[in-house]
mmCIF file of C-alpha atoms in Angstrom:
data_model
loop_
_atom_site.group_PDB
_atom_site.id
_atom_site.type_symbol
_atom_site.label_atom_id
_atom_site.label_comp_id
_atom_site.label_asym_id
_atom_site.label_seq_id
_atom_site.Cartn_x
_atom_site.Cartn_y
_atom_site.Cartn_z
ATOM 1 C CA UNK A 6 0.029 0.125 0.002
ATOM 2 C CA UNK A 7 2.722 2.337 0.899
ATOM 3 C CA UNK A 8 4.642 1.698 -2.288
ATOM 4 C CA UNK A 9 1.491 2.226 -4.370
ATOM 5 C CA UNK A 10 0.618 5.354 -2.621
ATOM 6 C CA UNK A 11 4.170 6.683 -3.194
ATOM 7 C CA UNK A 12 3.660 6.013 -6.998
ATOM 8 C CA UNK A 13 0.297 7.689 -6.923
ATOM 9 C CA UNK A 14 1.802 10.771 -5.168
ATOM 10 C CA UNK A 15 4.600 10.837 -7.787
ATOM 11 C CA UNK A 16 2.211 10.434 -10.666
ATOM 12 C CA UNK A 17 3.987 7.157 -11.618
ATOM 13 C CA UNK A 18 1.171 4.577 -11.145
ATOM 14 C CA UNK A 19 -0.232 3.574 -14.438
ATOM 15 C CA UNK A 20 -3.082 1.209 -15.589
ATOM 16 C CA UNK A 21 -2.846 -1.065 -18.610
ATOM 17 C CA UNK A 22 -5.336 -1.877 -21.280
ATOM 18 C CA UNK A 23 -5.039 -5.381 -22.472
ATOM 19 C CA UNK A 24 -7.695 -8.265 -23.165
ATOM 20 C CA UNK A 25 -8.940 -9.642 -19.743
ATOM 21 C CA UNK A 26 -11.759 -11.752 -18.419
ATOM 22 C CA UNK A 27 -13.820 -9.854 -15.856
ATOM 23 C CA UNK A 28 -15.288 -13.162 -14.648
ATOM 24 C CA UNK A 29 -11.860 -14.673 -13.988
ATOM 25 C CA UNK A 30 -10.657 -11.518 -12.160
ATOM 26 C CA UNK A 31 -13.688 -11.566 -9.807
ATOM 27 C CA UNK A 32 -13.504 -15.309 -9.215
ATOM 28 C CA UNK A 33 -9.764 -15.200 -8.401
ATOM 29 C CA UNK A 34 -10.326 -12.319 -6.019
ATOM 30 C CA UNK A 35 -12.854 -14.488 -4.234
ATOM 31 C CA UNK A 36 -10.792 -17.516 -4.213
ATOM 32 C CA UNK A 37 -7.906 -15.499 -2.593
ATOM 33 C CA UNK A 38 -10.170 -14.414 0.248
ATOM 34 C CA UNK A 39 -12.154 -17.633 0.671
ATOM 35 C CA UNK A 40 -9.865 -19.074 3.374
ATOM 36 C CA UNK A 41 -9.863 -15.702 5.273
ATOM 37 C CA UNK A 42 -13.727 -15.545 5.220
ATOM 38 C CA UNK A 43 -14.054 -19.108 6.381
ATOM 39 C CA UNK A 44 -11.492 -18.479 9.262
ATOM 40 C CA UNK A 45 -13.390 -15.405 10.356
ATOM 41 C CA UNK A 46 -16.747 -17.225 10.114
ATOM 42 C CA UNK A 47 -18.125 -14.991 7.274
ATOM 43 C CA UNK A 48 -20.113 -16.293 4.461
ATOM 44 C CA UNK A 49 -18.602 -15.092 1.027
ATOM 45 C CA UNK A 50 -20.834 -15.323 -1.951
ATOM 46 C CA UNK A 51 -20.289 -14.373 -5.676
ATOM 47 C CA UNK A 52 -22.500 -13.465 -8.687
ATOM 48 C CA UNK A 53 -21.281 -12.622 -12.133
ATOM 49 C CA UNK A 54 -23.792 -11.387 -14.654
ATOM 50 C CA UNK A 55 -23.934 -13.716 -17.768
ATOM 51 C CA UNK A 56 -24.272 -10.596 -19.904
ATOM 52 C CA UNK A 57 -20.641 -9.615 -19.265
ATOM 53 C CA UNK A 58 -18.609 -10.358 -22.247
ATOM 54 C CA UNK A 59 -15.825 -13.097 -22.304
ATOM 55 C CA UNK A 60 -13.085 -10.469 -22.809
ATOM 56 C CA UNK A 61 -12.807 -6.724 -22.424
ATOM 57 C CA UNK A 62 -9.859 -4.278 -22.479
ATOM 58 C CA UNK A 63 -8.763 -3.328 -18.991
ATOM 59 C CA UNK A 64 -6.228 -3.933 -16.172
ATOM 60 C CA UNK A 65 -7.012 -7.092 -14.479
ATOM 61 C CA UNK A 66 -4.251 -6.772 -11.951
ATOM 62 C CA UNK A 67 -5.507 -3.403 -10.723
ATOM 63 C CA UNK A 68 -9.133 -4.413 -10.807
ATOM 64 C CA UNK A 69 -8.345 -7.427 -8.725
ATOM 65 C CA UNK A 70 -6.502 -5.146 -6.202
ATOM 66 C CA UNK A 71 -9.547 -2.923 -5.877
ATOM 67 C CA UNK A 72 -11.827 -5.897 -5.332
ATOM 68 C CA UNK A 73 -9.668 -7.662 -2.860
ATOM 69 C CA UNK A 74 -9.182 -4.409 -0.912
ATOM 70 C CA UNK A 75 -13.039 -3.829 -0.694
ATOM 71 C CA UNK A 76 -13.737 -7.461 0.106
ATOM 72 C CA UNK A 77 -11.052 -7.789 2.634
ATOM 73 C CA UNK A 78 -12.523 -4.709 4.454
ATOM 74 C CA UNK A 79 -16.039 -6.117 4.194
ATOM 75 C CA UNK A 80 -14.870 -9.508 5.701
ATOM 76 C CA UNK A 81 -12.937 -7.684 8.473
ATOM 77 C CA UNK A 82 -15.795 -5.437 9.500
ATOM 78 C CA UNK A 83 -18.585 -8.085 9.318
ATOM 79 C CA UNK A 84 -16.843 -10.709 11.455
ATOM 80 C CA UNK A 85 -16.992 -11.028 15.203
ATOM 81 C CA UNK A 86 -20.507 -9.910 15.617
ATOM 82 C CA UNK A 87 -23.572 -11.475 17.264
ATOM 83 C CA UNK A 88 -25.153 -12.364 13.977
ATOM 84 C CA UNK A 89 -23.205 -14.271 11.141
ATOM 85 C CA UNK A 90 -21.218 -12.204 8.839
ATOM 86 C CA UNK A 91 -22.163 -12.077 5.215
ATOM 87 C CA UNK A 92 -20.245 -10.552 2.287
ATOM 88 C CA UNK A 93 -21.584 -10.532 -1.235
ATOM 89 C CA UNK A 94 -19.513 -9.714 -4.373
ATOM 90 C CA UNK A 95 -21.572 -8.914 -7.500
ATOM 91 C CA UNK A 96 -20.457 -7.990 -11.078
ATOM 92 C CA UNK A 97 -23.214 -6.564 -13.119
ATOM 93 C CA UNK A 98 -23.395 -5.384 -16.680
ATOM 94 C CA UNK A 99 -25.277 -2.074 -16.283
ATOM 95 C CA UNK A 100 -24.821 -0.314 -19.709
ATOM 96 C CA UNK A 101 -23.817 -1.775 -22.982
ATOM 97 C CA UNK A 102 -23.254 -0.006 -26.305
ATOM 98 C CA UNK A 103 -21.434 -0.870 -29.594
ATOM 99 C CA UNK A 104 -17.966 -1.879 -28.539
ATOM 100 C CA UNK A 105 -18.304 -0.793 -24.956
ATOM 101 C CA UNK A 106 -19.772 -1.875 -21.698
ATOM 102 C CA UNK A 107 -20.135 -0.426 -18.152
ATOM 103 C CA UNK A 108 -19.760 -2.956 -15.335
ATOM 104 C CA UNK A 109 -20.733 -2.355 -11.851
ATOM 105 C CA UNK A 110 -18.941 -4.174 -8.986
ATOM 106 C CA UNK A 111 -20.656 -4.147 -5.688
ATOM 107 C CA UNK A 112 -19.181 -5.444 -2.389
ATOM 108 C CA UNK A 113 -21.934 -5.691 0.186
ATOM 109 C CA UNK A 114 -21.502 -6.646 3.770
ATOM 110 C CA UNK A 115 -23.732 -6.878 6.939
ATOM 111 C CA UNK A 116 -20.974 -5.408 9.217
ATOM 112 C CA UNK A 117 -20.616 -2.531 11.616
ATOM 113 C CA UNK A 118 -21.472 0.148 9.019
ATOM 114 C CA UNK A 119 -20.252 3.632 8.632
ATOM 115 C CA UNK A 120 -21.927 6.917 9.579
ATOM 116 C CA UNK A 121 -22.391 9.853 7.229
ATOM 117 C CA UNK A 122 -19.566 11.922 8.753
ATOM 118 C CA UNK A 123 -17.068 9.234 8.357
ATOM 119 C CA UNK A 124 -18.102 8.375 4.812
ATOM 120 C CA UNK A 125 -17.039 11.976 3.835
ATOM 121 C CA UNK A 126 -13.458 11.253 4.859
ATOM 122 C CA UNK A 127 -13.411 7.603 3.952
ATOM 123 C CA UNK A 128 -11.477 7.715 0.649
ATOM 124 C CA UNK A 129 -8.742 10.050 2.007
ATOM 125 C CA UNK A 130 -5.292 8.599 2.815
ATOM 126 C CA UNK A 131 -4.413 7.503 6.373
ATOM 127 C CA UNK A 132 -8.096 8.133 7.443
ATOM 128 C CA UNK A 133 -10.205 5.417 9.073
ATOM 129 C CA UNK A 134 -13.771 5.708 10.174
ATOM 130 C CA UNK A 135 -12.620 6.692 13.774
ATOM 131 C CA UNK A 136 -9.594 6.028 15.978
ATOM 132 C CA UNK A 137 -11.159 3.038 17.643
ATOM 133 C CA UNK A 138 -11.446 1.392 14.204
ATOM 134 C CA UNK A 139 -7.507 1.367 13.989
ATOM 135 C CA UNK A 140 -7.220 -0.074 17.501
ATOM 136 C CA UNK A 141 -9.853 -2.808 16.941
ATOM 137 C CA UNK A 142 -9.298 -3.816 13.390
ATOM 138 C CA UNK A 143 -5.840 -2.560 12.461
ATOM 139 C CA UNK A 144 -4.917 -1.264 8.912
ATOM 140 C CA UNK A 145 -3.115 1.762 7.484
ATOM 141 C CA UNK A 146 -5.981 3.763 6.248
ATOM 142 C CA UNK A 147 -4.545 3.655 2.799
ATOM 143 C CA UNK A 148 -6.510 0.882 1.039
ATOM 144 C CA UNK A 149 -9.562 2.943 0.134
ATOM 145 C CA UNK A 150 -7.609 5.858 -0.877
ATOM 146 C CA UNK A 151 -5.464 3.802 -3.253
ATOM 147 C CA UNK A 152 -8.742 2.011 -4.529
ATOM 148 C CA UNK A 153 -10.291 5.457 -5.323
ATOM 149 C CA UNK A 154 -7.110 6.500 -7.288
ATOM 150 C CA UNK A 155 -7.066 3.191 -9.211
ATOM 151 C CA UNK A 156 -10.741 3.365 -10.107
ATOM 152 C CA UNK A 157 -10.410 7.010 -11.413
ATOM 153 C CA UNK A 158 -7.295 5.977 -13.388
ATOM 154 C CA UNK A 159 -9.437 3.319 -14.960
ATOM 155 C CA UNK A 160 -12.063 5.994 -15.907
ATOM 156 C CA UNK A 161 -14.544 4.878 -13.319
ATOM 157 C CA UNK A 162 -16.111 5.998 -9.974
ATOM 158 C CA UNK A 163 -16.459 4.490 -6.554
ATOM 159 C CA UNK A 164 -19.095 5.231 -3.902
ATOM 160 C CA UNK A 165 -20.413 3.917 -0.748
ATOM 161 C CA UNK A 166 -23.837 3.571 0.928
ATOM 162 C CA UNK A 167 -23.914 2.600 4.681
ATOM 163 C CA UNK A 168 -25.530 3.149 7.959
ATOM 164 C CA UNK A 169 -24.130 2.249 11.457
ATOM 165 C CA UNK A 170 -24.896 -1.312 12.331
ATOM 166 C CA UNK A 171 -26.466 -1.944 8.919
ATOM 167 C CA UNK A 172 -23.401 -2.925 7.000
ATOM 168 C CA UNK A 173 -21.991 -1.232 3.846
ATOM 169 C CA UNK A 174 -22.460 -1.279 0.155
ATOM 170 C CA UNK A 175 -19.341 -0.242 -1.988
ATOM 171 C CA UNK A 176 -20.082 0.278 -5.612
ATOM 172 C CA UNK A 177 -17.505 0.652 -8.338
ATOM 173 C CA UNK A 178 -18.519 1.488 -11.897
ATOM 174 C CA UNK A 179 -16.060 0.994 -14.674
ATOM 175 C CA UNK A 180 -16.233 1.408 -18.399
ATOM 176 C CA UNK A 181 -14.545 -1.102 -20.728
ATOM 177 C CA UNK A 182 -14.060 -1.629 -24.404
ATOM 178 C CA UNK A 183 -15.281 -5.074 -25.567
ATOM 179 C CA UNK A 184 -12.922 -7.278 -27.427
ATOM 180 C CA UNK A 185 -14.430 -8.770 -30.703
ATOM 181 C CA UNK A 186 -14.887 -12.535 -30.457
ATOM 182 C CA UNK A 187 -13.633 -13.092 -33.960
ATOM 183 C CA UNK A 188 -16.384 -15.425 -34.678
ATOM 184 C CA UNK A 189 -15.479 -18.024 -32.055
ATOM 185 C CA UNK A 190 -18.065 -20.639 -31.388
ATOM 186 C CA UNK A 191 -20.033 -20.508 -28.191
ATOM 187 C CA UNK A 192 -18.720 -22.555 -25.423
ATOM 188 C CA UNK A 193 -21.024 -25.313 -24.303
ATOM 189 C CA UNK A 194 -21.042 -26.396 -20.740
ATOM 190 C CA UNK A 195 -21.938 -29.870 -19.249
ATOM 191 C CA UNK A 196 -23.850 -29.393 -16.086
ATOM 192 C CA UNK A 197 -24.352 -33.285 -15.588
ATOM 193 C CA UNK A 198 -24.079 -34.185 -12.031
ATOM 194 C CA UNK A 199 -23.609 -30.621 -10.741
ATOM 195 C CA UNK A 200 -25.099 -29.963 -7.300
ATOM 196 C CA UNK A 201 -27.096 -26.685 -7.088
ATOM 197 C CA UNK A 202 -28.366 -24.999 -4.019
ATOM 198 C CA UNK A 203 -31.385 -22.798 -4.619
#
């Protein structure tokens, strides 16, 4: 975080634009945090919109960094409560045009929540909701500031909706160029024997 923030301050942090799979990025982010969620007794769920194209132009590494940062916070702040912690990560196609798509990434938790006054300061560096947050949960106060810079570098926006005791809903909206599929055949999936919980 310190290194990335130093690069941001120096104007040296750049994002790439190369073909990437949004679904893969989101799934790998969840896989990285699955063990942490289980260890803290938090249910981590994932949904990716089937309308998201197989490939878009973007920076998969930086997108994963933002998602891991938001989901890690969500797990941290929804654990250790009287009710079971729950964190949901969702990727939704919200706007689609010729050669472009806007995807909304939402990280929703049922944690301690954030009051309105703290939300104003939330994306500033070295700032946490209050001093007791640092003592109780740790952290540098850099993660959300870096996430905001990365999202803005990728041409998007980040916002939060929350109330104390009612969890938080962080939303990242990012525009992407779609990659032509070059006439590839549609992939067929065999669901034989798959267990499904409804």
